[in-house]
Amino acid sequence: EADIYQTPRYLVIGTGKKITLECSQTMGHDKMYWYQQDPGMELHLIHYSYGVNSTEKGDLSSESTVSRIRTEHFPLTLESARPSHTSQYLCASSERTGLTDTQYFGPGTRLTVL
Amino acid sequence: AQSVTQLGSHVSVSEGALVLLRCNYSSSVPPYLFWYVQYPNQGLQLLLKYTSAATLVKGINGFEAEFKKSETSFHLTKPSAHMSDAAEYFCAVSDSGGYQKVTFGTGTKLQVIP
């Protein structure tokens, strides 16, 4: 059982608000990821981190930012939310098992921006 | 570049019938292949993975998948569907390099009819 947590699970906010989606893992994994998931679409990687003080943008352009000050914590921030940010956001961490990285996912945060 | 194509966004089977979810991949290097399952309001959970060892891979919950290089396929099967198998299934591919970027398919929703 993977120990990766996301809060809040559901969030409905108005346009222009600043929000932070929290993600924590207790497995000591160095690599962490943020994905955006929309119905019928593939998961899109928006940010990733190799470890503390490491952050990189993913394939999908995103107006969000991330930080990695502690190994276990990888929050995602939207400075000014817009309706186009409405989506499900999945956090993951990974460890090398054998030849591959195995990703463990949190339960997701479903964000609705009105 | 790498990609996966999942044929059929929705698949319905009767309880007890064979489950077959199709995945074809494209990769310029030997791939690693994964199947994940996502239950409602949860994150993705790894079902099984192929890492160039045995071509028939067995996973959790009675699922298995066969890597066929000549067909560039990695279809997921289960001999007898159970009501609890109703979920969304994602095929994914990563390269075998150091970073191992993962690309997900668009998902297949499995409905199990009593």
Tab-separated table of C-alpha atoms in Angstrom:
chain	number	residue	atom	x	y	z
A	1	GLU	CA	0.000	0.000	0.000
A	2	ALA	CA	1.481	3.301	-1.123
A	3	ASP	CA	1.564	6.131	1.395
A	4	ILE	CA	0.965	9.227	-0.651
A	5	TYR	CA	-1.604	11.799	0.365
A	6	GLN	CA	-3.291	14.716	-1.317
A	7	THR	CA	-5.356	17.472	0.212
A	8	PRO	CA	-7.906	18.735	-0.355
A	9	ARG	CA	-9.684	15.933	-2.228
A	10	TYR	CA	-12.241	18.338	-3.669
A	11	LEU	CA	-12.023	22.105	-4.068
A	12	VAL	CA	-14.465	24.585	-5.574
A	13	ILE	CA	-13.211	28.153	-5.766
A	14	GLY	CA	-13.856	31.384	-7.598
A	15	THR	CA	-11.795	32.869	-10.391
A	16	GLY	CA	-8.727	34.791	-9.306
A	17	LYS	CA	-8.136	32.972	-6.047
A	18	LYS	CA	-4.708	31.652	-5.088
A	19	ILE	CA	-4.682	27.980	-4.189
A	20	THR	CA	-2.179	25.383	-3.089
A	21	LEU	CA	-2.709	21.678	-3.612
A	22	GLU	CA	-0.822	19.617	-1.070
A	23	CYS	CA	0.983	16.336	-1.719
A	24	SER	CA	2.949	14.328	0.823
A	25	GLN	CA	4.574	10.915	0.760
A	26	THR	CA	6.093	8.949	3.600
A	27	MET	CA	8.105	6.503	1.493
A	28	GLY	CA	11.246	8.616	1.197
A	29	HIS	CA	11.057	8.694	-2.593
A	30	ASP	CA	13.268	11.228	-4.350
A	31	LYS	CA	11.198	11.542	-7.539
A	32	MET	CA	7.794	13.167	-7.424
A	33	TYR	CA	5.320	14.231	-10.118
A	34	TRP	CA	2.178	16.235	-10.766
A	35	TYR	CA	-0.213	15.102	-13.491
A	36	GLN	CA	-3.362	16.694	-14.864
A	37	GLN	CA	-6.152	14.279	-15.729
A	38	ASP	CA	-9.225	15.109	-17.797
A	39	PRO	CA	-11.917	12.626	-18.921
A	40	GLY	CA	-11.001	10.740	-22.083
A	41	MET	CA	-7.531	12.229	-22.183
A	42	GLU	CA	-4.156	10.825	-21.335
A	43	LEU	CA	-2.511	11.911	-18.130
A	44	HIS	CA	-0.381	14.968	-18.747
A	45	LEU	CA	2.780	15.533	-16.764
A	46	ILE	CA	2.890	19.165	-15.619
A	47	HIS	CA	5.751	19.157	-13.084
A	48	TYR	CA	8.328	16.782	-11.673
A	49	SER	CA	11.157	16.757	-9.194
A	50	TYR	CA	14.265	14.628	-8.833
A	51	GLY	CA	14.705	15.578	-5.187
A	52	VAL	CA	14.993	18.465	-2.760
A	53	ASN	CA	15.442	21.835	-4.517
A	54	SER	CA	14.855	20.218	-7.907
A	55	THR	CA	11.786	21.148	-9.975
A	56	GLU	CA	11.151	20.806	-13.694
A	57	LYS	CA	8.273	21.601	-16.017
A	58	GLY	CA	6.599	18.673	-17.691
A	59	ASP	CA	5.176	18.199	-21.142
A	60	LEU	CA	1.998	20.162	-20.650
A	61	SER	CA	2.339	23.893	-20.273
A	62	SER	CA	0.896	24.912	-16.950
A	63	GLU	CA	0.467	28.202	-15.142
A	64	SER	CA	1.076	26.448	-11.846
A	65	THR	CA	4.305	26.370	-9.862
A	66	VAL	CA	5.784	23.789	-7.511
A	67	SER	CA	8.372	23.674	-4.770
A	68	ARG	CA	10.389	20.880	-3.176
A	69	ILE	CA	11.863	22.032	0.103
A	70	ARG	CA	11.467	18.681	1.845
A	71	THR	CA	11.688	15.208	0.384
A	72	GLU	CA	8.215	14.261	1.519
A	73	HIS	CA	6.364	17.390	0.395
A	74	PHE	CA	5.627	18.604	-3.166
A	75	PRO	CA	2.924	21.309	-3.190
A	76	LEU	CA	1.454	22.804	-6.359
A	77	THR	CA	0.324	26.441	-6.407
A	78	LEU	CA	-1.940	28.397	-8.733
A	79	GLU	CA	-1.497	32.134	-8.180
A	80	SER	CA	-4.744	33.096	-9.883
A	81	ALA	CA	-7.160	30.295	-10.664
A	82	ARG	CA	-9.238	30.363	-13.862
A	83	PRO	CA	-12.049	28.119	-15.152
A	84	SER	CA	-9.549	26.554	-17.583
A	85	HIS	CA	-7.731	25.124	-14.538
A	86	THR	CA	-10.732	22.959	-13.708
A	87	SER	CA	-9.396	19.401	-13.736
A	88	GLN	CA	-8.240	16.491	-11.617
A	89	TYR	CA	-4.689	16.793	-10.325
A	90	LEU	CA	-2.775	13.638	-9.442
A	91	CYS	CA	0.430	13.561	-7.448
A	92	ALA	CA	2.821	10.621	-7.650
A	93	SER	CA	6.186	9.514	-6.367
A	94	SER	CA	8.422	6.774	-7.654
A	95	GLU	CA	11.171	4.397	-6.688
A	96	ARG	CA	13.480	2.247	-8.780
A	97	THR	CA	12.432	-1.401	-8.525
A	98	GLY	CA	14.638	-3.620	-10.630
A	99	LEU	CA	15.005	-2.026	-14.052
A	100	THR	CA	12.154	0.445	-13.870
A	101	ASP	CA	10.727	3.269	-11.853
A	102	THR	CA	7.430	2.283	-10.257
A	103	GLN	CA	5.075	5.207	-9.712
A	104	TYR	CA	2.710	5.398	-6.756
A	105	PHE	CA	-0.244	7.749	-7.054
A	106	GLY	CA	-2.195	9.767	-4.560
A	107	PRO	CA	-6.014	9.836	-4.652
A	108	GLY	CA	-6.141	13.120	-6.536
A	109	THR	CA	-7.595	16.583	-6.027
A	110	ARG	CA	-10.613	17.496	-8.108
A	111	LEU	CA	-10.505	21.248	-8.698
A	112	THR	CA	-13.427	23.280	-9.981
A	113	VAL	CA	-12.930	26.959	-10.721
A	114	LEU	CA	-16.123	28.940	-11.174
B	1	ALA	CA	9.201	9.636	-29.119
B	2	GLN	CA	6.877	7.140	-27.534
B	3	SER	CA	3.124	6.722	-27.402
B	4	VAL	CA	0.390	4.266	-26.547
B	5	THR	CA	-2.981	3.742	-28.161
B	6	GLN	CA	-5.803	2.118	-26.254
B	7	LEU	CA	-8.509	0.788	-28.539
B	8	GLY	CA	-11.938	1.370	-27.100
B	9	SER	CA	-12.647	4.025	-24.518
B	10	HIS	CA	-15.430	1.837	-23.089
B	11	VAL	CA	-15.601	-1.956	-22.889
B	12	SER	CA	-18.517	-3.947	-21.471
B	13	VAL	CA	-18.325	-7.600	-20.471
B	14	SER	CA	-20.616	-9.928	-18.596
B	15	GLU	CA	-19.603	-11.172	-15.196
B	16	GLY	CA	-17.565	-14.350	-15.702
B	17	ALA	CA	-16.607	-13.510	-19.290
B	18	LEU	CA	-13.127	-12.908	-20.660
B	19	VAL	CA	-11.736	-9.412	-20.248
B	20	LEU	CA	-9.559	-8.123	-23.099
B	21	LEU	CA	-8.291	-4.541	-23.076
B	22	ARG	CA	-6.130	-3.560	-26.021
B	23	CYS	CA	-2.974	-1.490	-26.001
B	24	ASN	CA	-0.553	-0.791	-28.824
B	25	TYR	CA	2.647	1.112	-28.285
B	26	SER	CA	5.173	3.032	-30.281
B	27	SER	CA	8.727	3.442	-29.081
B	28	SER	CA	12.058	4.081	-30.759
B	29	VAL	CA	13.904	2.122	-28.062
B	30	PRO	CA	13.064	-1.089	-26.215
B	31	PRO	CA	10.125	-0.137	-24.052
B	32	TYR	CA	8.978	-0.806	-20.574
B	33	LEU	CA	5.191	-1.245	-20.481
B	34	PHE	CA	2.678	-0.879	-17.681
B	35	TRP	CA	-0.979	-1.337	-16.933
B	36	TYR	CA	-2.582	0.751	-14.201
B	37	VAL	CA	-6.098	0.600	-12.787
B	38	GLN	CA	-8.064	3.549	-11.410
B	39	TYR	CA	-11.150	3.015	-9.287
B	40	PRO	CA	-13.614	5.909	-8.884
B	41	ASN	CA	-12.258	8.785	-6.825
B	42	GLN	CA	-8.885	7.123	-6.401
B	43	GLY	CA	-5.421	7.433	-7.891
B	44	LEU	CA	-3.815	4.972	-10.286
B	45	GLN	CA	-2.569	1.623	-8.988
B	46	LEU	CA	-0.003	-0.526	-10.793
B	47	LEU	CA	-1.448	-3.806	-12.081
B	48	LEU	CA	1.616	-5.171	-13.817
B	49	LYS	CA	4.696	-4.195	-15.799
B	50	TYR	CA	6.908	-5.584	-18.552
B	51	THR	CA	10.642	-5.006	-18.322
B	52	SER	CA	12.097	-7.238	-21.072
B	53	ALA	CA	12.138	-10.464	-19.099
B	54	ALA	CA	9.247	-12.906	-19.641
B	55	THR	CA	6.843	-11.744	-22.358
B	56	LEU	CA	3.821	-12.965	-20.397
B	57	VAL	CA	3.463	-10.871	-17.285
B	58	LYS	CA	1.156	-11.738	-14.414
B	59	GLY	CA	-0.224	-9.011	-12.207
B	60	ILE	CA	-2.544	-8.507	-9.311
B	61	ASN	CA	-6.229	-9.471	-9.210
B	62	GLY	CA	-5.800	-12.240	-11.814
B	63	PHE	CA	-4.799	-9.956	-14.674
B	64	GLU	CA	-2.025	-10.715	-17.123
B	65	ALA	CA	-0.582	-9.129	-20.248
B	66	GLU	CA	1.525	-10.411	-23.109
B	67	PHE	CA	4.230	-8.370	-24.799
B	68	LYS	CA	4.243	-8.995	-28.557
B	69	LYS	CA	7.054	-7.116	-30.237
B	70	SER	CA	5.971	-8.083	-33.768
B	71	GLU	CA	2.532	-6.583	-33.146
B	72	THR	CA	3.760	-3.748	-30.874
B	73	SER	CA	1.020	-4.789	-28.487
B	74	PHE	CA	0.602	-5.269	-24.763
B	75	HIS	CA	-3.018	-6.351	-24.298
B	76	LEU	CA	-4.447	-6.922	-20.821
B	77	THR	CA	-6.550	-10.014	-20.143
B	78	LYS	CA	-8.397	-11.719	-17.348
B	79	PRO	CA	-10.139	-15.071	-17.871
B	80	SER	CA	-13.235	-14.300	-15.814
B	81	ALA	CA	-14.535	-10.820	-15.046
B	82	HIS	CA	-15.705	-9.938	-11.570
B	83	MET	CA	-17.951	-7.048	-10.614
B	84	SER	CA	-15.058	-5.544	-8.661
B	85	ASP	CA	-13.036	-5.232	-11.897
B	86	ALA	CA	-15.195	-2.319	-13.026
B	87	ALA	CA	-12.758	0.576	-13.234
B	88	GLU	CA	-10.689	2.559	-15.710
B	89	TYR	CA	-7.519	0.965	-17.031
B	90	PHE	CA	-4.515	2.848	-18.362
B	91	CYS	CA	-1.698	1.469	-20.486
B	92	ALA	CA	1.636	3.281	-20.247
B	93	VAL	CA	5.063	3.126	-21.857
B	94	SER	CA	8.431	4.361	-20.715
B	95	ASP	CA	11.827	4.252	-22.303
B	96	SER	CA	14.650	2.270	-20.814
B	97	GLY	CA	16.914	5.246	-20.318
B	98	GLY	CA	17.973	6.923	-17.125
B	99	TYR	CA	14.989	9.230	-16.660
B	100	GLN	CA	12.292	6.800	-17.902
B	101	LYS	CA	9.658	9.318	-18.915
B	102	VAL	CA	6.242	7.668	-18.777
B	103	THR	CA	3.559	8.261	-21.396
B	104	PHE	CA	0.008	7.189	-20.566
B	105	GLY	CA	-2.830	6.169	-22.843
B	106	THR	CA	-6.269	7.734	-22.742
B	107	GLY	CA	-7.758	4.935	-20.664
B	108	THR	CA	-10.435	2.279	-21.133
B	109	LYS	CA	-13.446	2.144	-18.841
B	110	LEU	CA	-14.454	-1.411	-18.099
B	111	GLN	CA	-18.097	-2.089	-17.270
B	112	VAL	CA	-19.006	-5.490	-15.845
B	113	ILE	CA	-22.622	-6.508	-16.370
B	114	PRO	CA	-24.158	-8.854	-13.804
